Short mmCIF file of N, CA and C in Angstrom, two decimals:
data_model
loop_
_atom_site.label_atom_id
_atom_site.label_comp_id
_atom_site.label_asym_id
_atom_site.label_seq_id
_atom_site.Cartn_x
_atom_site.Cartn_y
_atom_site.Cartn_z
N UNK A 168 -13.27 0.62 -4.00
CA UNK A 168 -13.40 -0.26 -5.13
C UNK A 168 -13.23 0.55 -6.42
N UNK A 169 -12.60 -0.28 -7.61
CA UNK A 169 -12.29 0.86 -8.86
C UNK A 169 -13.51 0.35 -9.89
N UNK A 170 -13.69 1.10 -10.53
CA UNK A 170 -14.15 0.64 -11.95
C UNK A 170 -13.56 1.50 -12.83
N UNK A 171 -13.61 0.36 -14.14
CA UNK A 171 -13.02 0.79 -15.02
C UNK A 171 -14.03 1.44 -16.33
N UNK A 172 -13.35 1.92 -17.57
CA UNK A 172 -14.58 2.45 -18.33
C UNK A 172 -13.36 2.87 -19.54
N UNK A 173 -13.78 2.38 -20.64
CA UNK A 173 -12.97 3.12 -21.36
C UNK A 173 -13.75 3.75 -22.60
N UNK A 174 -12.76 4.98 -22.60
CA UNK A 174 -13.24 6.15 -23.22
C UNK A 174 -12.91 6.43 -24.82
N UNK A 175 -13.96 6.70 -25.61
CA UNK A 175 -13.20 6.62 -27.21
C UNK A 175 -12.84 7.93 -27.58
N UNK A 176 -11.84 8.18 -27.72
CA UNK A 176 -11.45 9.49 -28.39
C UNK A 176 -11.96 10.51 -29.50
N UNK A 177 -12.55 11.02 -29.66
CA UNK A 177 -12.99 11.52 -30.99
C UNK A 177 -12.71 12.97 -31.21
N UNK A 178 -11.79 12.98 -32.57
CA UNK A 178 -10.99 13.77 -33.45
C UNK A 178 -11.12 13.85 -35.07
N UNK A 179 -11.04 14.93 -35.26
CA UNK A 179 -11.22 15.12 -36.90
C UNK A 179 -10.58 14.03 -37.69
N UNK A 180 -10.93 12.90 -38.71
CA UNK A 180 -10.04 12.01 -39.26
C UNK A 180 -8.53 12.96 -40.07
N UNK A 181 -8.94 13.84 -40.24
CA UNK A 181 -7.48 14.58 -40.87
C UNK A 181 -6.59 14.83 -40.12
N UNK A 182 -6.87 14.48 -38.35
CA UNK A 182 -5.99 14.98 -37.42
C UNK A 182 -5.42 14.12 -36.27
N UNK A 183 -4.15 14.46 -35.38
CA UNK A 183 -3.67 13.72 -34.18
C UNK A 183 -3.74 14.05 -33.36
N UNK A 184 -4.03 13.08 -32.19
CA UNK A 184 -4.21 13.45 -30.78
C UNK A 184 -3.29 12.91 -30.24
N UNK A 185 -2.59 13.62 -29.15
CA UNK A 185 -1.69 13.69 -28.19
C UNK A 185 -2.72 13.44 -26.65
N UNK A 186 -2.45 12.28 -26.05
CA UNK A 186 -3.16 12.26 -24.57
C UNK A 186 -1.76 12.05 -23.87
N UNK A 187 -1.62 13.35 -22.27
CA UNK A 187 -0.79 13.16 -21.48
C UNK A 187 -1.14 13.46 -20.18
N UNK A 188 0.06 13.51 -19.37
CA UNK A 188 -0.35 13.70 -17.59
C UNK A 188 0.67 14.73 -17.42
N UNK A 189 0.04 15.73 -16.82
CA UNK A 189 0.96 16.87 -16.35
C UNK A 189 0.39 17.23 -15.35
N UNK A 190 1.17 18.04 -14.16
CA UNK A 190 0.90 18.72 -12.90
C UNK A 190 1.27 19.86 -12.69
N UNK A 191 0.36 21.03 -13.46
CA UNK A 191 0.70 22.33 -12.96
C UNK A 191 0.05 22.90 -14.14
N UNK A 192 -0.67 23.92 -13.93
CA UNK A 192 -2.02 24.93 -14.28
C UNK A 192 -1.36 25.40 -15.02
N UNK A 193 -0.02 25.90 -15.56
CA UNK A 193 0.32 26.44 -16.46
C UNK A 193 0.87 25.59 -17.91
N UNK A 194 0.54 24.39 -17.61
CA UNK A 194 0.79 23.40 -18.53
C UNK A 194 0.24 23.86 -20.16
N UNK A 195 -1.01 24.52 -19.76
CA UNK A 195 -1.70 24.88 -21.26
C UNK A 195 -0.72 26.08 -21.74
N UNK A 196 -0.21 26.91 -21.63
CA UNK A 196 0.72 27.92 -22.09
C UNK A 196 1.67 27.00 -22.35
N UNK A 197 2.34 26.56 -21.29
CA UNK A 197 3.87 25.77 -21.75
C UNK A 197 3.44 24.86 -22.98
N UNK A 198 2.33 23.98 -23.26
CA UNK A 198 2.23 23.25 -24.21
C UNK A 198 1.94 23.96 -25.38
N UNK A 199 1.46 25.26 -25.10
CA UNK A 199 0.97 25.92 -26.26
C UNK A 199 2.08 26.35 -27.20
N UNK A 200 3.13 26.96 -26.30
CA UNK A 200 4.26 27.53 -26.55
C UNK A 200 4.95 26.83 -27.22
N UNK A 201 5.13 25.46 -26.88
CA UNK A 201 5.62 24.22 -27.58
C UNK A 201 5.75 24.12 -29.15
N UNK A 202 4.83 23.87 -29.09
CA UNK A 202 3.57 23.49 -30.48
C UNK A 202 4.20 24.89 -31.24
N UNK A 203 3.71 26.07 -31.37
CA UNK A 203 4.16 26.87 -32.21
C UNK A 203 5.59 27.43 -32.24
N UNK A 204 6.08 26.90 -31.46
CA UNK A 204 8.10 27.16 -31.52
C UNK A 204 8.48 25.94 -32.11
N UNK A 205 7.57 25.06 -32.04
CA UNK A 205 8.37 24.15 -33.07
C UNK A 205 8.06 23.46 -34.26
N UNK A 206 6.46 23.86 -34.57
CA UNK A 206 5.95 23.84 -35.77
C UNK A 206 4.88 24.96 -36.08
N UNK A 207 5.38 26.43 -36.10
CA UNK A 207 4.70 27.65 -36.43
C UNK A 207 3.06 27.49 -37.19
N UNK A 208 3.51 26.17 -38.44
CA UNK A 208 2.02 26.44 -39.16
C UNK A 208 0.71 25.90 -38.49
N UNK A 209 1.31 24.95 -37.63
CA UNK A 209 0.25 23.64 -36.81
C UNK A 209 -1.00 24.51 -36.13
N UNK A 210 -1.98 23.61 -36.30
CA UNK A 210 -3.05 23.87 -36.40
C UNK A 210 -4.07 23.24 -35.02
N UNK A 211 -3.62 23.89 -33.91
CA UNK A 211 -4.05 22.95 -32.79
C UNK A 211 -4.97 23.41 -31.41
N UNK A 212 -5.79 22.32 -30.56
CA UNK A 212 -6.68 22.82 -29.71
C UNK A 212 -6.14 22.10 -28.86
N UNK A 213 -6.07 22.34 -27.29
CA UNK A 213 -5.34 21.95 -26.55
C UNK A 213 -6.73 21.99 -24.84
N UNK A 214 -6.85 21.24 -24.33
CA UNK A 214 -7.67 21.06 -23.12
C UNK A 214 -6.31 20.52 -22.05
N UNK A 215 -6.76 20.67 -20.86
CA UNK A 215 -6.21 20.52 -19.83
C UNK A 215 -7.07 20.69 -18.23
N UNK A 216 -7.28 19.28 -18.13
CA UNK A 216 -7.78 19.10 -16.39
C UNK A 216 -6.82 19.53 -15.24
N UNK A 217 -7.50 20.84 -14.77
CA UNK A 217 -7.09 20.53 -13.11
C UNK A 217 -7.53 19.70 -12.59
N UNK A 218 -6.48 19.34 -11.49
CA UNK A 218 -7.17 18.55 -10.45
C UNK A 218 -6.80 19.04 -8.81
N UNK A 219 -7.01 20.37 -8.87
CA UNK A 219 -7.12 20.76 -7.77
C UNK A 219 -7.62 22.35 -7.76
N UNK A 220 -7.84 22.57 -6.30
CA UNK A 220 -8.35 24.37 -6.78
C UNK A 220 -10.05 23.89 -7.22
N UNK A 221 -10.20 24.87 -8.75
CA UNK A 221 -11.75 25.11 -9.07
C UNK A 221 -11.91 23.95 -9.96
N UNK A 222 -10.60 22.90 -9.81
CA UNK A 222 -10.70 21.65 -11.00
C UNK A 222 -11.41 21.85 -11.98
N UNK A 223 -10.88 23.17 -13.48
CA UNK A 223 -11.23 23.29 -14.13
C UNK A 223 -10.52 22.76 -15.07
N UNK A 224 -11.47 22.56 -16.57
CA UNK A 224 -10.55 22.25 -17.48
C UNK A 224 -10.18 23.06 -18.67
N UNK A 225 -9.34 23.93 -18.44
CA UNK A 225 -8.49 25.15 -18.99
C UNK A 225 -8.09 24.06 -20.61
N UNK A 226 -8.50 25.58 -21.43
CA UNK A 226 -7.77 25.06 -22.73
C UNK A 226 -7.17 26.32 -23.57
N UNK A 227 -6.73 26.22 -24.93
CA UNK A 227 -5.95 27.14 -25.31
C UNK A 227 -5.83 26.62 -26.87
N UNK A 228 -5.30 27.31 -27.85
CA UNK A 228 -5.15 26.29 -29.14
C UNK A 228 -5.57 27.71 -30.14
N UNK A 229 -5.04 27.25 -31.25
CA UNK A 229 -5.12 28.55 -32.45
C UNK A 229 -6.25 28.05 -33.73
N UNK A 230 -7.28 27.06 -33.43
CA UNK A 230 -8.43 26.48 -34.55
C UNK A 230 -9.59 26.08 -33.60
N UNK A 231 -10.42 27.09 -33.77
CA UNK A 231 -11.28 26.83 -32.48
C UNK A 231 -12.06 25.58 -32.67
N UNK A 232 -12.09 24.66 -33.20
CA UNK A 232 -12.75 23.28 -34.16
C UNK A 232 -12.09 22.06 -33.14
N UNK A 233 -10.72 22.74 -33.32
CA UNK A 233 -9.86 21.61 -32.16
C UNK A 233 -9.85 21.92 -31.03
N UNK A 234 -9.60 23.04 -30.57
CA UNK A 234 -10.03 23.39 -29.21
C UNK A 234 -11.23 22.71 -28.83
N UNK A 235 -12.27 23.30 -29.36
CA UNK A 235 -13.36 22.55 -28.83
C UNK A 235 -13.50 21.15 -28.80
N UNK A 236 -13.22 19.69 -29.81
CA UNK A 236 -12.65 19.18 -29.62
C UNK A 236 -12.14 18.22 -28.59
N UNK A 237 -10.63 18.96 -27.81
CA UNK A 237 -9.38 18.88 -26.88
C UNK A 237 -10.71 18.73 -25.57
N UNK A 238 -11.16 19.69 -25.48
CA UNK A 238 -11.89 19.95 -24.55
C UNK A 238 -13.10 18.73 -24.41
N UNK A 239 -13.94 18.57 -25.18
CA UNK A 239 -15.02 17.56 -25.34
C UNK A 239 -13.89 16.39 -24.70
N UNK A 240 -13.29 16.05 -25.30
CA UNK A 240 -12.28 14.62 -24.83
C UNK A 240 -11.75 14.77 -23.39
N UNK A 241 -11.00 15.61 -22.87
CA UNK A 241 -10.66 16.05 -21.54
C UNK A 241 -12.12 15.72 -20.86
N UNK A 242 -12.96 16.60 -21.06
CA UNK A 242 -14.18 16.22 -20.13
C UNK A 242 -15.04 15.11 -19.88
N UNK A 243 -14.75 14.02 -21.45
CA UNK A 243 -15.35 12.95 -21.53
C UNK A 243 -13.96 11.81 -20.62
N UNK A 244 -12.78 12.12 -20.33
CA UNK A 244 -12.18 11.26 -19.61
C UNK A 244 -12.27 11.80 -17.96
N UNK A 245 -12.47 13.22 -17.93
CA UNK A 245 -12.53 13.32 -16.61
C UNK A 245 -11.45 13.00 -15.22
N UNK A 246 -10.53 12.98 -16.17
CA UNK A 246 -9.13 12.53 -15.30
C UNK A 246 -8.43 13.94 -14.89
N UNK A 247 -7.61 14.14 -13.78
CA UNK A 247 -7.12 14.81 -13.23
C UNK A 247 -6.00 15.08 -13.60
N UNK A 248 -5.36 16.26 -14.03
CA UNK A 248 -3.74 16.22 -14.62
C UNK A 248 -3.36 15.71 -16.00
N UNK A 249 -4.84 15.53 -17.02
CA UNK A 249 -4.38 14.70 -18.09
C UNK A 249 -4.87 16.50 -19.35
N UNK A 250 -4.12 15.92 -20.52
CA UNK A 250 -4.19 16.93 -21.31
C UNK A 250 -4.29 16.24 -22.06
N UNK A 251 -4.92 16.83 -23.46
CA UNK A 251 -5.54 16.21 -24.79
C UNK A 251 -4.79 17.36 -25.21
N UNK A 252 -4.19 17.28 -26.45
CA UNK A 252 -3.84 17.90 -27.86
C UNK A 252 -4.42 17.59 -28.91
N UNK A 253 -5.39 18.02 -30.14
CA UNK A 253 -5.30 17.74 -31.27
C UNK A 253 -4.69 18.33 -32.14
N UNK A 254 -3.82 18.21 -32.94
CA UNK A 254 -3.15 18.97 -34.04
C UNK A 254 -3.43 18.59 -35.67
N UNK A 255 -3.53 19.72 -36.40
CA UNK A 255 -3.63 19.46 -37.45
C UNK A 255 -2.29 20.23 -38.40
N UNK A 256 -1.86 20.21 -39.62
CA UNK A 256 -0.40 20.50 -40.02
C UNK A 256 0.40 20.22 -39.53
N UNK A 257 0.85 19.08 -38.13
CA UNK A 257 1.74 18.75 -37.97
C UNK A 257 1.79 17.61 -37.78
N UNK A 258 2.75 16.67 -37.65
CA UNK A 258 2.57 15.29 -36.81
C UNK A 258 3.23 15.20 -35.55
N UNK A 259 3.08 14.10 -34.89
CA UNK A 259 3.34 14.13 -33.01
C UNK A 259 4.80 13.76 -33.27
N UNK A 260 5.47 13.09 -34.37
CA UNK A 260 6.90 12.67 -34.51
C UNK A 260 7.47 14.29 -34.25
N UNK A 261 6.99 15.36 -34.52
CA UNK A 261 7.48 16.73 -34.47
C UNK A 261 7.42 17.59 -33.46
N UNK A 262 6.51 16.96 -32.67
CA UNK A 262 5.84 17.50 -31.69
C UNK A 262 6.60 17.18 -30.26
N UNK A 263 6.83 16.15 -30.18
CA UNK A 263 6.93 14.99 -29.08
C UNK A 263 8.07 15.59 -27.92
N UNK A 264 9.47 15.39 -29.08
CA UNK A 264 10.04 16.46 -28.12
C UNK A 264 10.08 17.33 -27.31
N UNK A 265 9.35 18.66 -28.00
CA UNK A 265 9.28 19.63 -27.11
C UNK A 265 8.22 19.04 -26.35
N UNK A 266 7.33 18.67 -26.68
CA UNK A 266 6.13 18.28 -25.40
C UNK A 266 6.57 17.88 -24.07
N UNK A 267 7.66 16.43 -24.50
CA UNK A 267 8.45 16.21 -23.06
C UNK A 267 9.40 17.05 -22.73
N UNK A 268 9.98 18.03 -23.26
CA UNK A 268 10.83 19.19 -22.67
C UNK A 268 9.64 20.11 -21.78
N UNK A 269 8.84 19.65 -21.55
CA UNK A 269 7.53 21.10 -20.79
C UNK A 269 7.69 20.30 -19.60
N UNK A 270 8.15 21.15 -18.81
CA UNK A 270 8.27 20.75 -17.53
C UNK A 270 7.81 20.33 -16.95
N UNK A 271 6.54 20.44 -16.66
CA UNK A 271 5.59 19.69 -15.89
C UNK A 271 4.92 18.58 -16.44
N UNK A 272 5.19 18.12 -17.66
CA UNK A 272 4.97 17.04 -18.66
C UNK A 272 5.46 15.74 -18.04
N UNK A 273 4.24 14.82 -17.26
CA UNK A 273 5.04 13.94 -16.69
C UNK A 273 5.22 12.29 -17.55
N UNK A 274 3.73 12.32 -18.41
CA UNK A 274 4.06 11.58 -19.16
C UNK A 274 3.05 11.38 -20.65
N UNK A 275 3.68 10.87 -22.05
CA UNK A 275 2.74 10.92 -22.85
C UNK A 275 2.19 9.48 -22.72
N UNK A 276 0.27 9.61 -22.86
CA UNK A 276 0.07 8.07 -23.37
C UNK A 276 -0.14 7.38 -24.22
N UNK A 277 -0.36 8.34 -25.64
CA UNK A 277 -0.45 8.05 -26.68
C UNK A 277 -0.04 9.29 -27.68
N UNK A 278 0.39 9.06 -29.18
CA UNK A 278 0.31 10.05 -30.08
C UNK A 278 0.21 9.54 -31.05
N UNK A 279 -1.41 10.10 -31.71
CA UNK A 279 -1.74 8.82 -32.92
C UNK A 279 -2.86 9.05 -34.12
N UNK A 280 -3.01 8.97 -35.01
CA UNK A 280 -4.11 9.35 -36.05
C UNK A 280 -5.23 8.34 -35.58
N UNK A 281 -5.01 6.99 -35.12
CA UNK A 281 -5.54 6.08 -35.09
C UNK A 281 -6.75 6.25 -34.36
N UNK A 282 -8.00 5.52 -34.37
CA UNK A 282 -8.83 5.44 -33.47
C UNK A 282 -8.38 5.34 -32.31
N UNK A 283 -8.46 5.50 -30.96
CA UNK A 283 -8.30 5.19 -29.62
C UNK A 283 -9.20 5.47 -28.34
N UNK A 284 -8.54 4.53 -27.81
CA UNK A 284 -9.70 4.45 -26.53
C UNK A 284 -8.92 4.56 -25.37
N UNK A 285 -9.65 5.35 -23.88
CA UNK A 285 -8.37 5.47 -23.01
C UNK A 285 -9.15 4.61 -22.16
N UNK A 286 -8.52 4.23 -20.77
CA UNK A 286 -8.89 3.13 -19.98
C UNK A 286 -8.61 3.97 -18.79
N UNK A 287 -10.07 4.13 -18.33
CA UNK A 287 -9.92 5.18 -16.94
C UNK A 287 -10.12 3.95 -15.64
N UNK A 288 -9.81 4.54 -14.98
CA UNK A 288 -10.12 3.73 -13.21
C UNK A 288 -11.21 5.08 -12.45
N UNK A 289 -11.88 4.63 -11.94
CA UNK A 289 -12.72 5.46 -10.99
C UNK A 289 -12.55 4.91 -9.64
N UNK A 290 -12.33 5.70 -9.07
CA UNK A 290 -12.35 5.57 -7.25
C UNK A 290 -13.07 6.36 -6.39
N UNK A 291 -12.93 6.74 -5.18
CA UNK A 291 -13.71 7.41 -4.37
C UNK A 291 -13.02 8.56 -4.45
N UNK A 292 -11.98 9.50 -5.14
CA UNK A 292 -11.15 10.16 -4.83
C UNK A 292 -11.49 10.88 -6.41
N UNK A 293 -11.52 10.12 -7.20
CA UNK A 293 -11.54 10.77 -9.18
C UNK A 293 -11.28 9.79 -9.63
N UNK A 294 -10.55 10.00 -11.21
CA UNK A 294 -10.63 9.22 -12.24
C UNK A 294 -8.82 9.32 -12.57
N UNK A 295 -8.54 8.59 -13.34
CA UNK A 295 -6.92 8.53 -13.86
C UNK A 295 -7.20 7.41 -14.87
N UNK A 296 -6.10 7.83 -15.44
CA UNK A 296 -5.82 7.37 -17.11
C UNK A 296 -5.06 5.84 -16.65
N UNK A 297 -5.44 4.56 -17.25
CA UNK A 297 -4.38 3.63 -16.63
C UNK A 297 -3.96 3.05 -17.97
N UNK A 298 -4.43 2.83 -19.33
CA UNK A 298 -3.36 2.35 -20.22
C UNK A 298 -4.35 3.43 -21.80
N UNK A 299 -4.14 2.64 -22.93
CA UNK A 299 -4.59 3.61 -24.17
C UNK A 299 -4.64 1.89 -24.72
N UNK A 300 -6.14 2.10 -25.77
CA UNK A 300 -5.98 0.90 -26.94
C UNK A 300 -6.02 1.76 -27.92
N UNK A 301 -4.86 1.69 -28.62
CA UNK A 301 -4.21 2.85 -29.51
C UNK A 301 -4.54 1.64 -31.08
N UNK A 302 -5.91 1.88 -31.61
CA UNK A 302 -5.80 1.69 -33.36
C UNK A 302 -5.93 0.03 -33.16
N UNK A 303 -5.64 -1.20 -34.04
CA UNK A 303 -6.13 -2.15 -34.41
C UNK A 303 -5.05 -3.34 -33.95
N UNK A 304 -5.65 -4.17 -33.58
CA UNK A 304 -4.54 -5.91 -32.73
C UNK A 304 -3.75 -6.04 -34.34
N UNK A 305 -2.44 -6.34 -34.39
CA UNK A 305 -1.44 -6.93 -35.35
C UNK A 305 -2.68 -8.10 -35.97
N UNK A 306 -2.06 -8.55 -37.22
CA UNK A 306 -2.95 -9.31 -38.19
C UNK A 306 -1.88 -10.23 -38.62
N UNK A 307 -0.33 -10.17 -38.38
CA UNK A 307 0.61 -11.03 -38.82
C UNK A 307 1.78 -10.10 -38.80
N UNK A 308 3.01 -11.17 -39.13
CA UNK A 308 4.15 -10.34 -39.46
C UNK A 308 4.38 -10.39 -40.94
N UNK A 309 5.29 -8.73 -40.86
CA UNK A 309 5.11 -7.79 -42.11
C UNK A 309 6.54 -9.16 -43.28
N UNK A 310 6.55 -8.96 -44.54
CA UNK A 310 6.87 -10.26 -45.04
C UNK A 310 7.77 -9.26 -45.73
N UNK A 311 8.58 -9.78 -46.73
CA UNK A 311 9.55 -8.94 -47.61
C UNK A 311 8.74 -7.76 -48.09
N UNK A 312 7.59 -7.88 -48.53
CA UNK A 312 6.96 -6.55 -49.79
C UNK A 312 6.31 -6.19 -48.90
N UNK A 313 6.30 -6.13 -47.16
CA UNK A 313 5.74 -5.05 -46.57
C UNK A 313 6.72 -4.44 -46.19
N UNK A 314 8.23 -5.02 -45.99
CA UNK A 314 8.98 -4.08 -45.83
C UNK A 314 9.64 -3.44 -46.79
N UNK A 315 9.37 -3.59 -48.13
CA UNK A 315 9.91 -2.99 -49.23
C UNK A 315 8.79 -1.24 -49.05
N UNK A 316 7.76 -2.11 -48.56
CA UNK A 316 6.13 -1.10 -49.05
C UNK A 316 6.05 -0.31 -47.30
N UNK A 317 6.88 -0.44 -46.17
CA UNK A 317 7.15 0.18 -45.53
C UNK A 317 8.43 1.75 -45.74
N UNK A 318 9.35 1.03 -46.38
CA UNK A 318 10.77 1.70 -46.42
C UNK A 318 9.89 3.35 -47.60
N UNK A 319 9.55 2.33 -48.76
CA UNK A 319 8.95 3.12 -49.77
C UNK A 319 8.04 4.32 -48.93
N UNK A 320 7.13 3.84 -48.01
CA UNK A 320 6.42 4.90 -47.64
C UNK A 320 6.96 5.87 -46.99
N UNK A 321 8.34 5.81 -46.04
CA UNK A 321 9.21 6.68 -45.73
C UNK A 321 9.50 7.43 -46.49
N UNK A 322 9.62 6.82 -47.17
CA UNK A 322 10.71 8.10 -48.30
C UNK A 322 9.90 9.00 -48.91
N UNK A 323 8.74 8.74 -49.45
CA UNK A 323 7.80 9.07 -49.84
C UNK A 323 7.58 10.63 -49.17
N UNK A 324 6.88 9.92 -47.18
CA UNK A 324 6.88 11.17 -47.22
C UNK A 324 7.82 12.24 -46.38
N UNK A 325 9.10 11.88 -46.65
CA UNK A 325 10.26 12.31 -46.25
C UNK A 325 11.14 12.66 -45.26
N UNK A 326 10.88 11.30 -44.48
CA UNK A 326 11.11 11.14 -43.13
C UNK A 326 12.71 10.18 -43.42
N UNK A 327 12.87 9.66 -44.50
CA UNK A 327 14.06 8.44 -44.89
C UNK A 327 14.36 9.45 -46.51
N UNK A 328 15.93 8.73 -46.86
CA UNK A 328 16.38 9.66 -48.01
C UNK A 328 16.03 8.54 -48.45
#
C-alpha cells in the first residue's frame, strides 16, 4: 500500500532550487562540475541520495549555507536517486543544460525561486518523488498590459533585446 506526503522545500528566499533523479554515486561531482563550468561565480550546495550500498546522502557545493540546506531537503524527502541543488548567482535557465548533459541525470522535477512542495509515495521498499506543486494555481489570463509588463521584464533583465 502507498502513502503519500508532501514535502515543502525550504531555501534561502534569494535563491533556486533544482530537484532531480539521477542513478550513480558520482552524480555529486558530475553536477558539481556542471554548475562551475558553466557559471564560475554561482554560489551553490548540492545533496544527493543513494539508494543503494550505505544509502547515504553525499553532498558537495562551494557556500556551506546551501550545502547544508541541499542536504536538510534531500533528507526531509528521503527519496532514493533524487538530488537537490540550491544556487545562488545564478539562475536554473543557465544551469539546466548542462545539468541534463550529466549523464546519469535522468530527470529534472522542478527549477524554481518559488515556494514548492514535492509529492513523495512511500512503499514497503522506500520513498520516490511522484509530481512537484511548484509556486501558486493561475488567477486568470495575462491581458494586453501583462504582456506589455511581461516582454518589459525580459528586457529588463536581459534575457530579450
Amino acid at each position: 500500500m502507498l502513502q503519500f506526503d508532501s514535502v515543502r522545500m525550504e531555501f534561502p528566499a534569494d535563491a533556486n532550487i533544482v530537484v532531480g533523479q539521477s542513478h550513480f554515486i558520482k552524480t555529486v561531482e558530475d553536477i558539481y562540475e556542471a554548475v562551475v563550468g558553466t557559471v564560475p561565480q554561482a554560489k551553490f550546495g548540492l545533496a544527493f541520495n543513494e539508494s543503494s550500498g550505505p544509502c547515504l546522502t553525499r553532498s558537495d557545493g562551494n557556500d556551506d549555507e546551501l550545502r547544508a540546506a541541499a542536504i536538510r531537503n534531500a533528507q526531509a524527502l528521503a527519496a532514493g536517486h533524487v538530488f537537490v541543488l540550491i544556487v545562488r548567482s545564478a539562475y536554473p535557465i543557465n544551469l539546466l543544460g548542462a545539468i541534463r548533459n550529466v549523464q546519469e541525470v535522468c530527470s529534472i522535477f522542478c527549477a524554481t525561486a518559488n515556494p514548492v512542495e514535492i509529492v513523495v509515495a512511500k512503499s514497503e521498499q522506500g520513498r520516490g518523488v511522484m509530481g512537484v506543486i511548484d509556486g501558486s494555481s493561475p488567477t486568470g489570463i495575462e491581458g494586453p498590459g501583462d504582456v506589455a509588463a511581461r516582454k518589459e521584464f525580459l528586457r529588463k533583465i536581459g534575457y530579450k533585446r
